[in-house]
Amino acid sequence: MSAKPKAQLASEKGLFERVYQLVRRVPGGHVVTYGQIAAALGDIRLARLVGWAMHVCPDDVPWHRVVNARGGLSTRPLQGELYVQRMLLEDEGVQFDQQGCIDLTTYGWNELQKI
DNA sequence: CGAATGACCAAGC
DNA sequence: GGCTTGGCCATTC
């Protein structure tokens, strides 16, 4: 009960939902950056909003396919969530380098389209 | 309405 | 090469 996460409120709004839809369109084995999503929404400056949107991402959003501009997993250093994200990506075919970063040149999804 | 927040990005030192 | 600052926008209280 109770305690609906703010995500619930935010997701019912507008912009956030758009972010989620973009993330949902990311096929397995590919990743997108926050800035890329923001750019798809129409403004790179929305990058921070994307970050916040991910913070409240619903369970039906493959948030693990969203990485920062450096190809690294951003997600807050919470208990193992970082590990989960990496595991999910590796399971989809995304490989990490020695630094734990993703090669956006190879896995970057450049066909992200606007909504 | 104003202040605070946010998992960003880019530039500077 | 890593840390700090500023900026931008939307959402929340």
Tab-separated table of C-alpha atoms (C1' of nucleotides) in Angstrom:
chain	number	residue	atom	x	y	z
A	1	MET	CA	0.000	0.000	0.000
A	2	SER	CA	0.446	3.044	0.396
A	3	ALA	CA	3.381	4.788	-0.424
A	4	LYS	CA	3.155	5.196	-4.045
A	5	PRO	CA	6.525	6.375	-5.269
A	6	LYS	CA	6.705	9.821	-6.704
A	7	ALA	CA	7.356	7.985	-9.909
A	8	GLN	CA	3.718	7.185	-10.071
A	9	LEU	CA	2.840	10.827	-10.061
A	10	ALA	CA	5.563	11.809	-12.422
A	11	SER	CA	4.898	9.012	-14.845
A	12	GLU	CA	1.363	10.168	-15.248
A	13	LYS	CA	2.569	13.551	-16.265
A	14	GLY	CA	3.895	14.247	-19.705
A	15	LEU	CA	7.579	14.595	-20.270
A	16	PHE	CA	8.618	11.661	-18.173
A	17	GLU	CA	6.338	9.341	-19.999
A	18	ARG	CA	7.998	10.413	-23.198
A	19	VAL	CA	11.362	9.486	-21.758
A	20	TYR	CA	10.117	6.084	-20.782
A	21	GLN	CA	8.750	5.442	-24.224
A	22	LEU	CA	12.082	6.264	-25.770
A	23	VAL	CA	13.880	3.920	-23.452
A	24	ARG	CA	11.391	1.192	-24.216
A	25	ARG	CA	12.259	1.517	-27.903
A	26	VAL	CA	15.865	0.681	-27.213
A	27	PRO	CA	16.464	-2.848	-28.474
A	28	GLY	CA	18.505	-5.289	-26.464
A	29	GLY	CA	22.193	-5.099	-27.070
A	30	HIS	CA	22.112	-1.345	-27.479
A	31	VAL	CA	22.368	1.530	-25.078
A	32	VAL	CA	21.562	5.222	-25.131
A	33	THR	CA	22.895	8.166	-23.210
A	34	TYR	CA	20.879	10.600	-21.162
A	35	GLY	CA	21.865	13.360	-23.505
A	36	GLN	CA	20.704	11.327	-26.448
A	37	ILE	CA	17.303	10.828	-24.942
A	38	ALA	CA	17.115	14.493	-24.118
A	39	ALA	CA	18.082	15.301	-27.673
A	40	ALA	CA	15.376	12.983	-28.915
A	41	LEU	CA	12.911	14.868	-26.804
A	42	GLY	CA	14.060	18.015	-28.514
A	43	ASP	CA	16.571	19.568	-26.104
A	44	ILE	CA	19.873	18.313	-24.903
A	45	ARG	CA	19.415	20.445	-21.839
A	46	LEU	CA	16.759	18.080	-20.694
A	47	ALA	CA	19.498	15.624	-19.830
A	48	ARG	CA	19.004	16.270	-16.145
A	49	LEU	CA	15.337	15.666	-16.444
A	50	VAL	CA	16.094	12.337	-18.014
A	51	GLY	CA	18.315	11.532	-15.099
A	52	TRP	CA	15.533	12.361	-12.764
A	53	ALA	CA	13.052	10.440	-14.835
A	54	MET	CA	15.271	7.412	-14.550
A	55	HIS	CA	15.351	7.923	-10.837
A	56	VAL	CA	11.661	7.296	-10.811
A	57	CYS	CA	11.625	4.847	-13.684
A	58	PRO	CA	8.763	2.356	-13.578
A	59	ASP	CA	9.535	-1.323	-13.647
A	60	ASP	CA	8.502	-1.600	-17.263
A	61	VAL	CA	11.337	0.612	-18.363
A	62	PRO	CA	14.677	-0.963	-19.278
A	63	TRP	CA	16.565	1.676	-17.354
A	64	HIS	CA	19.607	-0.545	-17.512
A	65	ARG	CA	19.983	0.427	-21.155
A	66	VAL	CA	20.452	4.036	-20.203
A	67	VAL	CA	24.006	5.117	-19.539
A	68	ASN	CA	25.825	8.399	-19.180
A	69	ALA	CA	27.781	10.157	-21.889
A	70	ARG	CA	30.907	8.251	-20.979
A	71	GLY	CA	29.260	4.926	-21.566
A	72	GLY	CA	29.441	4.171	-17.893
A	73	LEU	CA	26.649	3.029	-15.655
A	74	SER	CA	25.397	5.965	-13.709
A	75	THR	CA	22.825	4.534	-11.427
A	76	ARG	CA	23.432	5.472	-7.903
A	77	PRO	CA	25.833	3.196	-6.053
A	78	LEU	CA	22.958	1.438	-4.434
A	79	GLN	CA	23.173	-2.107	-3.265
A	80	GLY	CA	23.875	-4.161	-6.279
A	81	GLU	CA	21.709	-2.248	-8.661
A	82	LEU	CA	24.856	-1.462	-10.506
A	83	TYR	CA	25.614	-5.141	-10.638
A	84	VAL	CA	22.137	-5.900	-11.895
A	85	GLN	CA	22.410	-3.367	-14.676
A	86	ARG	CA	25.686	-4.766	-15.855
A	87	MET	CA	24.387	-8.291	-15.702
A	88	LEU	CA	21.306	-7.414	-17.728
A	89	LEU	CA	23.358	-5.672	-20.384
A	90	GLU	CA	25.854	-8.470	-20.659
A	91	ASP	CA	22.979	-10.865	-21.009
A	92	GLU	CA	21.776	-8.820	-23.962
A	93	GLY	CA	25.156	-8.917	-25.611
A	94	VAL	CA	26.648	-5.643	-24.457
A	95	GLN	CA	30.264	-5.968	-23.489
A	96	PHE	CA	32.102	-3.820	-20.996
A	97	ASP	CA	35.688	-2.723	-21.223
A	98	GLN	CA	38.271	-3.007	-18.512
A	99	GLN	CA	37.010	0.196	-17.002
A	100	GLY	CA	33.472	-1.078	-16.817
A	101	CYS	CA	32.382	1.303	-19.539
A	102	ILE	CA	30.422	0.564	-22.691
A	103	ASP	CA	31.698	1.416	-26.136
A	104	LEU	CA	29.013	3.766	-27.351
A	105	THR	CA	30.596	3.591	-30.768
A	106	THR	CA	29.593	-0.025	-30.933
A	107	TYR	CA	26.515	-0.293	-28.768
A	108	GLY	CA	25.294	3.278	-28.921
A	109	TRP	CA	21.807	3.411	-30.340
A	110	ASN	CA	21.939	6.198	-32.853
A	111	GLU	CA	18.505	5.569	-34.289
A	112	LEU	CA	16.702	6.904	-31.323
A	113	GLN	CA	13.744	8.715	-32.747
A	114	LYS	CA	11.627	11.512	-31.408
A	115	ILE	CA	8.143	11.054	-30.175
B	1	DC	C1'	5.505	31.847	-6.905
B	2	DG	C1'	10.019	30.652	-4.963
B	3	DA	C1'	13.356	27.389	-3.431
B	4	DA	C1'	15.109	22.860	-3.702
B	5	DT	C1'	16.195	18.731	-6.130
B	6	DG	C1'	18.179	15.590	-9.824
B	7	DA	C1'	21.145	8.722	-11.921
B	8	DC	C1'	23.470	15.182	-16.828
B	9	DC	C1'	26.899	17.631	-19.871
B	10	DA	C1'	30.623	20.589	-20.861
B	11	DA	C1'	34.401	23.313	-19.668
B	12	DG	C1'	38.147	24.777	-16.557
B	13	DC	C1'	41.987	24.184	-13.235
C	1	DG	C1'	43.889	12.809	-15.112
C	2	DG	C1'	40.509	13.724	-11.522
C	3	DC	C1'	37.811	17.211	-9.027
C	4	DT	C1'	34.895	21.508	-9.128
C	5	DT	C1'	31.795	24.803	-11.052
C	6	DG	C1'	28.095	26.542	-13.845
C	7	DG	C1'	24.044	25.933	-16.601
C	8	DC	C1'	19.926	24.298	-18.245
C	9	DC	C1'	15.161	22.379	-17.691
C	10	DA	C1'	11.104	19.948	-15.400
C	11	DT	C1'	9.072	18.254	-11.272
C	12	DT	C1'	7.915	18.770	-6.252
C	13	DC	C1'	6.761	20.977	-1.789
